[in-house]
Amino acid sequence: MKTDALAATGAAPEGWERREVPIALPALGEEEWQAMRGPVLSGWVTQGPRVAEFERAFAALHGVEHAVATTSCTTALAVLLAALGVGPGDEVVVPAFTWVATANVVLHTGATPVLCDVDPATFNIDPARLAACVGPRTRAVMPVHLFGLAADMDALGRAAPGLPMLCDAACAAGTGLGGPAPAGTLGLAAAFSFHPRKVVTTGEGGMVTTNDAALAERVRMLVNHGAQVSEEQRHLGPRPYLLPAFTAPGFNYRMTDMQGAMGVVQAGRLPGLVAGRLALARAYGEALADLDWLALPPLVPGHGWQSFVCRVLEDRAPVPRDTLMERLQALGVSTRPGTHAVHVLDCYRERFGFAPEDFPGALECHRTSMAIPLHNRMTMQDLDYVVACLRAAGRG
């Protein structure tokens, strides 16, 4: 592949010294490091009291009655589908533009993921297209709060009345804390991620949130092999030598107590982390407003700002998105596509026979979305450098 001439120079914009600005960095420090000493020194490193503390803190922050920790958002979604009995012959509606895990978990149950197109302005599932995706075999809808912007749950509920909404809230820790409703309260249940690119992290890890007590109880049981009591309850109870009853075949999706200890600290930081990201997002909005070839994400109340994802408008941009990303990389500014259109990925295109034009909104996002650096270790000087590089790289 021929290298772009401007990208090959790697020279910083005039008036700037070259710097490196990563796409994301976790906001971790001494407090998280010290928090993990307790589980390590006590010897209780599997799921235990620190995980339970993290669950309580996360539930309180997100306005829900129940939170159940898991190994990842993917397993959180998987256990929700299992708890509802989704399986072969069923269908679950998922957005056509999302990280592939959203669709994968449906396939792994034996059910069929039905793709619904998205609105490029929000990157979220388009409520106007949902009704056409619902049929007699539909068991659930799985909206994604992509990049920290909550999906329009009221409109989705009107389009698919009576169907459970299982929200993929992988990007949405902190979403809605300053808006209408926290992400954890939306739908029947939500699944969060604590991957290092998310607002709060435990390295890997996930969380199920719900206000449905019966669902929470079943999820908690399935996360722990289907046992009726947790390992902590059994070991600390009067008869630890007796194994628990197992009434359903479950999974081992338990979070470690080291992750739980880190999560407690991160949960305490969450409101401040969201506020810091909002300040950066507002600064980007002001600094980039005059670039008519760059569509910016909406600045709306409650946006959690897991990422700052733009669209490089193909009919206006002086250079294609991929050329722009190549130039920015050469200048030290990391970018990424927002995510991918599921229907153009080989494993889905070949299995279901999708054509690229089947989901035009998702295809547009696939071709034009571009995340620029946004994280809590960024300085305003970093942001100004990113803006200067965007302007320089966007010259034809």
Coordinates of C-alpha atoms in Angstrom, one line a residue:
M1 CA 0.0 0.0 0.0
K2 CA 1.3 3.4 -0.9
T3 CA 2.1 5.6 2.0
D4 CA 0.6 9.1 2.0
A5 CA 3.2 11.8 1.4
L6 CA 2.1 14.0 4.3
A7 CA 2.0 11.0 6.7
A8 CA 5.5 10.0 5.7
T9 CA 7.0 13.3 7.0
G10 CA 5.5 13.0 10.5
A11 CA 6.3 16.7 11.1
A12 CA 4.3 18.4 13.9
P13 CA 2.1 21.3 12.9
E14 CA 3.8 24.7 12.8
G15 CA 4.3 26.0 16.3
W16 CA 4.1 22.6 18.0
E17 CA 6.6 20.1 19.2
R18 CA 5.6 16.5 18.3
R19 CA 4.0 14.6 21.1
E20 CA 2.2 11.2 21.5
V21 CA -1.5 11.3 22.4
P22 CA -2.9 7.7 22.8
I23 CA -6.5 7.0 22.0
A24 CA -7.2 5.9 25.6
L25 CA -5.4 5.4 28.9
P26 CA -7.0 4.0 32.1
A27 CA -7.2 6.3 35.1
L28 CA -5.4 4.1 37.6
G29 CA -3.0 5.0 40.4
E30 CA -1.7 4.3 43.9
E31 CA -5.1 3.9 45.5
E32 CA -6.0 1.0 43.1
W33 CA -2.6 -0.5 43.7
Q34 CA -3.0 -0.4 47.4
A35 CA -6.6 -1.7 47.3
M36 CA -5.5 -4.9 45.7
R37 CA -3.1 -5.7 48.6
G38 CA -6.0 -6.7 50.9
P39 CA -7.1 -9.7 48.8
V40 CA -3.6 -10.7 47.9
L41 CA -2.4 -10.7 51.6
S42 CA -5.6 -12.3 52.9
G43 CA -5.5 -15.1 50.4
W44 CA -9.1 -14.5 49.4
V45 CA -8.5 -13.8 45.7
T46 CA -11.6 -15.3 44.1
Q47 CA -15.0 -13.6 44.2
G48 CA -15.7 -12.5 47.8
P49 CA -16.2 -9.4 50.0
R50 CA -14.5 -6.9 47.7
V51 CA -16.6 -8.0 44.7
A52 CA -19.8 -7.7 46.9
E53 CA -18.7 -4.1 47.9
F54 CA -18.1 -3.2 44.3
E55 CA -21.5 -4.5 43.3
R56 CA -23.2 -2.4 46.0
A57 CA -21.3 0.7 45.0
F58 CA -22.0 0.3 41.3
A59 CA -25.7 -0.4 41.9
A60 CA -26.0 2.8 44.0
L61 CA -24.2 4.9 41.4
H62 CA -26.5 3.7 38.6
G63 CA -29.8 3.8 40.6
V64 CA -30.6 0.1 40.5
E65 CA -31.5 -2.5 43.2
H66 CA -29.2 -5.3 42.0
A67 CA -25.7 -5.5 40.4
V68 CA -24.0 -8.8 39.7
A69 CA -20.3 -8.8 38.7
T70 CA -19.0 -11.0 35.9
T71 CA -15.8 -11.7 34.0
S72 CA -16.7 -9.3 31.1
C73 CA -19.5 -7.5 29.5
T74 CA -19.7 -10.4 27.0
T75 CA -20.4 -12.9 29.7
A76 CA -22.8 -10.5 31.4
L77 CA -24.8 -10.4 28.2
A78 CA -24.5 -14.2 27.8
V79 CA -25.8 -14.9 31.3
L80 CA -28.7 -12.6 30.8
L81 CA -29.7 -14.5 27.7
A82 CA -29.3 -17.8 29.5
A83 CA -31.4 -16.5 32.5
L84 CA -34.2 -15.7 30.1
G85 CA -34.0 -19.1 28.4
V86 CA -33.0 -17.8 25.0
G87 CA -31.9 -20.6 22.7
P88 CA -32.3 -22.4 19.4
G89 CA -35.2 -21.2 17.3
D90 CA -35.3 -17.8 19.0
E91 CA -34.3 -14.4 17.6
V92 CA -32.7 -11.4 19.3
V93 CA -32.5 -8.0 17.7
V94 CA -29.1 -6.3 17.8
P95 CA -27.7 -3.2 16.1
A96 CA -25.9 -3.7 12.8
F97 CA -23.1 -1.3 14.0
T98 CA -21.6 -2.5 17.3
W99 CA -18.7 -4.5 18.6
V100 CA -19.1 -8.1 17.4
A101 CA -19.6 -9.5 20.9
T102 CA -23.2 -8.1 20.9
A103 CA -24.1 -10.4 18.1
N104 CA -21.8 -13.3 19.1
V105 CA -23.4 -13.9 22.4
V106 CA -26.8 -14.5 20.6
L107 CA -25.2 -17.0 18.3
H108 CA -23.6 -18.8 21.2
T109 CA -27.0 -19.5 22.7
G110 CA -28.1 -21.2 19.4
A111 CA -30.5 -18.3 18.7
T112 CA -30.3 -16.0 15.7
P113 CA -29.1 -12.3 15.9
V114 CA -31.4 -10.1 13.7
L115 CA -29.6 -7.0 12.7
C116 CA -31.3 -3.6 12.9
D117 CA -29.8 -0.6 11.1
V118 CA -28.5 2.4 13.1
D119 CA -28.8 6.2 12.9
P120 CA -25.4 7.6 11.9
A121 CA -26.1 10.8 13.9
T122 CA -26.1 8.8 17.2
F123 CA -24.5 5.5 16.1
N124 CA -27.3 3.8 18.1
I125 CA -30.1 1.5 16.9
D126 CA -32.7 3.4 14.8
P127 CA -36.1 3.1 16.5
A128 CA -37.8 3.7 13.1
R129 CA -36.4 0.5 11.8
L130 CA -36.9 -1.7 14.8
A131 CA -40.6 -2.8 14.2
A132 CA -39.6 -4.4 10.9
C133 CA -37.0 -6.5 12.7
V134 CA -39.5 -8.0 15.2
G135 CA -41.3 -11.2 14.4
P136 CA -43.0 -14.1 16.2
R137 CA -39.7 -15.7 17.2
T138 CA -38.2 -12.5 18.7
R139 CA -37.4 -13.0 22.4
A140 CA -35.5 -9.8 23.2
V141 CA -34.1 -6.6 21.9
M142 CA -30.5 -5.7 22.7
P143 CA -29.9 -2.0 22.3
V144 CA -26.3 -0.7 22.6
H145 CA -25.5 2.6 24.4
L146 CA -22.6 3.1 22.0
F147 CA -19.7 5.2 23.0
G148 CA -21.6 6.3 26.2
L149 CA -24.7 7.8 24.5
A150 CA -27.8 6.1 25.7
A151 CA -30.1 4.7 23.1
D152 CA -33.6 6.2 22.7
M153 CA -35.3 3.6 25.0
D154 CA -38.7 5.2 25.0
A155 CA -38.9 5.1 21.2
L156 CA -37.5 1.5 21.1
G157 CA -40.2 0.4 23.6
R158 CA -42.9 1.9 21.5
A159 CA -41.5 0.1 18.4
A160 CA -41.3 -3.3 20.2
P161 CA -43.9 -3.3 23.0
G162 CA -43.7 -6.1 25.5
L163 CA -40.3 -7.3 24.5
P164 CA -37.5 -7.3 27.1
M165 CA -34.8 -4.8 26.5
L166 CA -31.4 -6.1 27.4
C167 CA -29.0 -3.2 27.1
D168 CA -25.4 -3.6 26.0
A169 CA -24.1 -0.9 28.2
A170 CA -20.4 -1.8 27.7
C171 CA -19.5 1.8 27.1
A172 CA -22.0 3.3 29.5
A173 CA -20.6 3.3 33.0
G174 CA -21.5 6.8 34.3
T175 CA -24.0 7.4 31.4
G176 CA -27.0 9.3 32.7
L177 CA -25.5 10.3 36.0
G178 CA -26.1 14.0 35.0
G179 CA -29.1 13.3 32.7
P180 CA -32.6 11.8 32.7
A181 CA -31.7 8.3 34.0
P182 CA -28.6 6.3 34.7
A183 CA -27.9 3.6 32.1
G184 CA -28.3 0.8 34.5
T185 CA -32.0 1.6 35.0
L186 CA -32.8 1.4 31.3
G187 CA -34.6 -1.7 30.0
L188 CA -35.1 -4.9 31.9
A189 CA -31.4 -5.3 32.5
A190 CA -28.0 -3.9 31.4
A191 CA -24.5 -5.3 31.0
F192 CA -21.4 -3.1 31.6
S193 CA -17.8 -3.5 30.7
F194 CA -14.7 -2.7 32.7
H195 CA -12.2 -3.1 29.9
P196 CA -9.2 -0.6 30.0
R197 CA -10.8 1.6 27.3
K198 CA -13.9 2.1 29.4
V199 CA -14.5 5.0 31.8
V200 CA -13.8 2.8 34.8
T201 CA -11.7 -0.4 34.6
T202 CA -10.8 -3.6 36.5
G203 CA -8.6 -4.8 33.6
E204 CA -11.3 -7.1 32.4
G205 CA -14.7 -7.5 34.0
G206 CA -18.4 -6.8 33.7
M207 CA -21.6 -6.1 35.6
V208 CA -25.3 -7.0 35.2
T209 CA -27.7 -4.4 36.6
T210 CA -31.4 -4.8 37.0
N211 CA -34.4 -3.9 39.2
D212 CA -35.9 -7.3 38.7
A213 CA -35.1 -9.3 41.9
A214 CA -36.0 -12.7 40.4
L215 CA -33.8 -12.1 37.3
A216 CA -30.9 -10.9 39.5
E217 CA -31.1 -14.0 41.7
R218 CA -31.0 -16.3 38.6
V219 CA -28.1 -14.4 37.1
R220 CA -26.1 -14.6 40.3
M221 CA -26.7 -18.3 40.5
L222 CA -25.7 -18.9 36.9
V223 CA -22.6 -16.9 37.2
N224 CA -21.4 -19.3 39.9
H225 CA -21.9 -22.7 38.2
G226 CA -25.6 -22.7 39.1
A227 CA -24.9 -23.0 42.8
Q228 CA -27.6 -21.9 45.2
V229 CA -25.1 -20.0 47.5
S230 CA -21.9 -18.2 46.8
E231 CA -18.4 -19.5 47.6
E232 CA -18.1 -16.8 50.3
Q233 CA -21.5 -17.8 51.9
R234 CA -20.5 -21.4 51.9
H235 CA -17.0 -21.0 53.3
L236 CA -18.0 -18.5 56.0
G237 CA -21.2 -20.5 56.9
P238 CA -21.6 -23.0 59.7
R239 CA -21.1 -26.0 57.5
P240 CA -18.4 -25.1 54.9
Y241 CA -17.7 -28.8 54.3
L242 CA -21.1 -29.3 52.5
L243 CA -21.4 -28.5 48.8
P244 CA -24.3 -26.3 47.7
A245 CA -27.3 -27.5 45.7
F246 CA -27.1 -27.0 42.0
T247 CA -30.5 -26.5 40.3
A248 CA -29.3 -25.3 36.9
P249 CA -26.2 -25.9 34.8
G250 CA -24.4 -22.6 35.2
F251 CA -21.1 -21.0 34.2
N252 CA -17.9 -19.8 35.9
Y253 CA -18.3 -16.1 35.2
R254 CA -17.0 -14.9 38.6
M255 CA -15.0 -11.7 39.0
T256 CA -11.9 -12.0 41.3
D257 CA -11.7 -10.1 44.6
M258 CA -8.6 -8.3 43.3
Q259 CA -10.7 -6.8 40.5
G260 CA -13.4 -6.1 42.9
A261 CA -11.0 -4.1 45.1
M262 CA -9.9 -2.1 42.1
G263 CA -13.5 -1.6 41.1
V264 CA -14.5 -0.1 44.5
V265 CA -11.8 2.6 44.0
Q266 CA -12.8 3.2 40.4
A267 CA -16.5 3.4 41.3
G268 CA -15.6 6.2 43.8
R269 CA -13.9 8.0 41.0
L270 CA -16.7 7.6 38.5
P271 CA -18.5 10.9 38.8
G272 CA -15.3 12.9 38.6
L273 CA -14.1 10.8 35.6
V274 CA -17.3 11.5 33.7
A275 CA -17.1 15.2 34.6
G276 CA -13.5 15.4 33.3
R277 CA -14.5 13.7 30.0
L278 CA -17.4 16.0 29.6
A279 CA -15.0 19.0 29.9
L280 CA -12.8 17.5 27.2
A281 CA -15.8 16.8 25.0
R282 CA -17.0 20.3 25.3
A283 CA -13.6 21.7 24.4
Y284 CA -13.4 19.5 21.3
G285 CA -16.9 20.7 20.3
E286 CA -15.9 24.3 20.5
A287 CA -12.5 23.8 18.8
L288 CA -13.8 21.7 15.9
A289 CA -17.2 23.3 15.3
D290 CA -16.0 25.0 12.1
L291 CA -14.8 21.9 10.3
D292 CA -17.8 21.2 8.1
W293 CA -16.3 17.9 6.9
L294 CA -16.3 16.5 10.5
A295 CA -19.6 15.5 12.1
L296 CA -19.2 15.7 15.9
P297 CA -21.0 13.5 18.4
P298 CA -24.0 15.1 20.1
L299 CA -23.4 17.1 23.3
V300 CA -26.5 16.0 25.2
P301 CA -27.1 15.7 29.0
G302 CA -26.1 12.3 30.4
H303 CA -23.6 11.4 27.7
G304 CA -21.0 9.3 29.4
W305 CA -18.2 10.0 26.8
Q306 CA -16.5 6.7 26.8
S307 CA -15.1 7.8 23.4
F308 CA -15.3 10.9 21.2
V309 CA -16.3 9.4 17.9
C310 CA -16.8 11.7 14.8
R311 CA -17.7 11.0 11.2
V312 CA -15.5 12.0 8.4
L313 CA -18.1 13.1 5.8
E314 CA -17.2 11.5 2.5
D315 CA -18.8 14.2 0.3
R316 CA -17.0 17.0 2.1
A317 CA -13.7 15.7 3.6
P318 CA -10.6 16.9 1.8
V319 CA -9.1 13.4 2.2
P320 CA -10.6 10.0 2.9
R321 CA -10.9 8.9 6.6
D322 CA -8.2 6.2 6.3
T323 CA -5.7 8.8 4.9
L324 CA -6.6 11.1 7.7
M325 CA -6.0 8.4 10.3
E326 CA -2.7 7.5 8.7
R327 CA -1.6 11.2 8.8
L328 CA -2.6 11.6 12.4
Q329 CA -0.8 8.4 13.5
A330 CA 2.4 9.8 11.9
L331 CA 1.9 13.0 14.0
G332 CA 1.6 11.0 17.2
V333 CA -2.2 11.1 17.5
S334 CA -3.9 7.8 17.9
T335 CA -7.3 7.2 16.3
R336 CA -9.5 4.2 15.7
P337 CA -12.6 3.5 13.7
G338 CA -15.6 3.8 16.0
T339 CA -16.3 0.1 15.7
H340 CA -17.5 -2.1 12.8
A341 CA -20.6 -3.0 10.9
V342 CA -21.4 -6.6 11.9
H343 CA -22.8 -7.5 8.5
V344 CA -19.5 -6.9 6.6
L345 CA -17.4 -9.0 9.0
D346 CA -16.5 -12.3 7.3
C347 CA -18.1 -14.6 9.8
Y348 CA -21.5 -12.9 9.5
R349 CA -21.3 -12.0 5.8
E350 CA -20.6 -15.6 4.9
R351 CA -23.0 -17.2 7.4
F352 CA -26.0 -15.0 6.6
G353 CA -25.3 -13.9 3.0
F354 CA -25.4 -10.2 3.9
A355 CA -24.5 -7.6 1.2
P356 CA -22.8 -4.3 2.3
E357 CA -25.8 -2.2 1.2
D358 CA -28.3 -4.2 3.4
F359 CA -27.6 -1.8 6.3
P360 CA -26.7 1.6 4.9
G361 CA -26.6 3.4 8.2
A362 CA -24.2 0.9 9.7
L363 CA -22.1 0.8 6.5
E364 CA -21.7 4.6 6.6
C365 CA -20.6 4.4 10.2
H366 CA -18.2 1.6 9.3
R367 CA -16.6 3.7 6.6
T368 CA -16.6 7.1 8.2
S369 CA -16.5 6.8 12.0
M370 CA -13.3 7.9 13.7
A371 CA -12.5 8.1 17.4
I372 CA -10.0 10.7 18.5
P373 CA -8.2 10.6 21.9
L374 CA -10.4 11.1 24.9
H375 CA -9.4 9.9 28.4
N376 CA -8.9 11.2 31.9
R377 CA -5.1 11.5 31.6
M378 CA -5.3 13.9 28.7
T379 CA -4.4 17.5 29.3
M380 CA -5.9 20.5 27.5
Q381 CA -2.5 20.8 25.8
D382 CA -2.9 17.3 24.5
L383 CA -6.3 18.2 23.2
D384 CA -5.0 21.4 21.5
Y385 CA -2.3 19.3 19.8
V386 CA -5.0 16.8 18.6
V387 CA -7.0 19.7 17.2
A388 CA -4.0 21.3 15.5
C389 CA -3.0 17.9 14.0
L390 CA -6.6 17.3 12.7
R391 CA -6.5 20.6 10.9
A392 CA -3.1 20.0 9.4
A393 CA -4.0 16.4 8.4
G394 CA -7.3 17.5 6.9
R395 CA -5.7 19.6 4.3
G396 CA -6.0 18.1 0.9

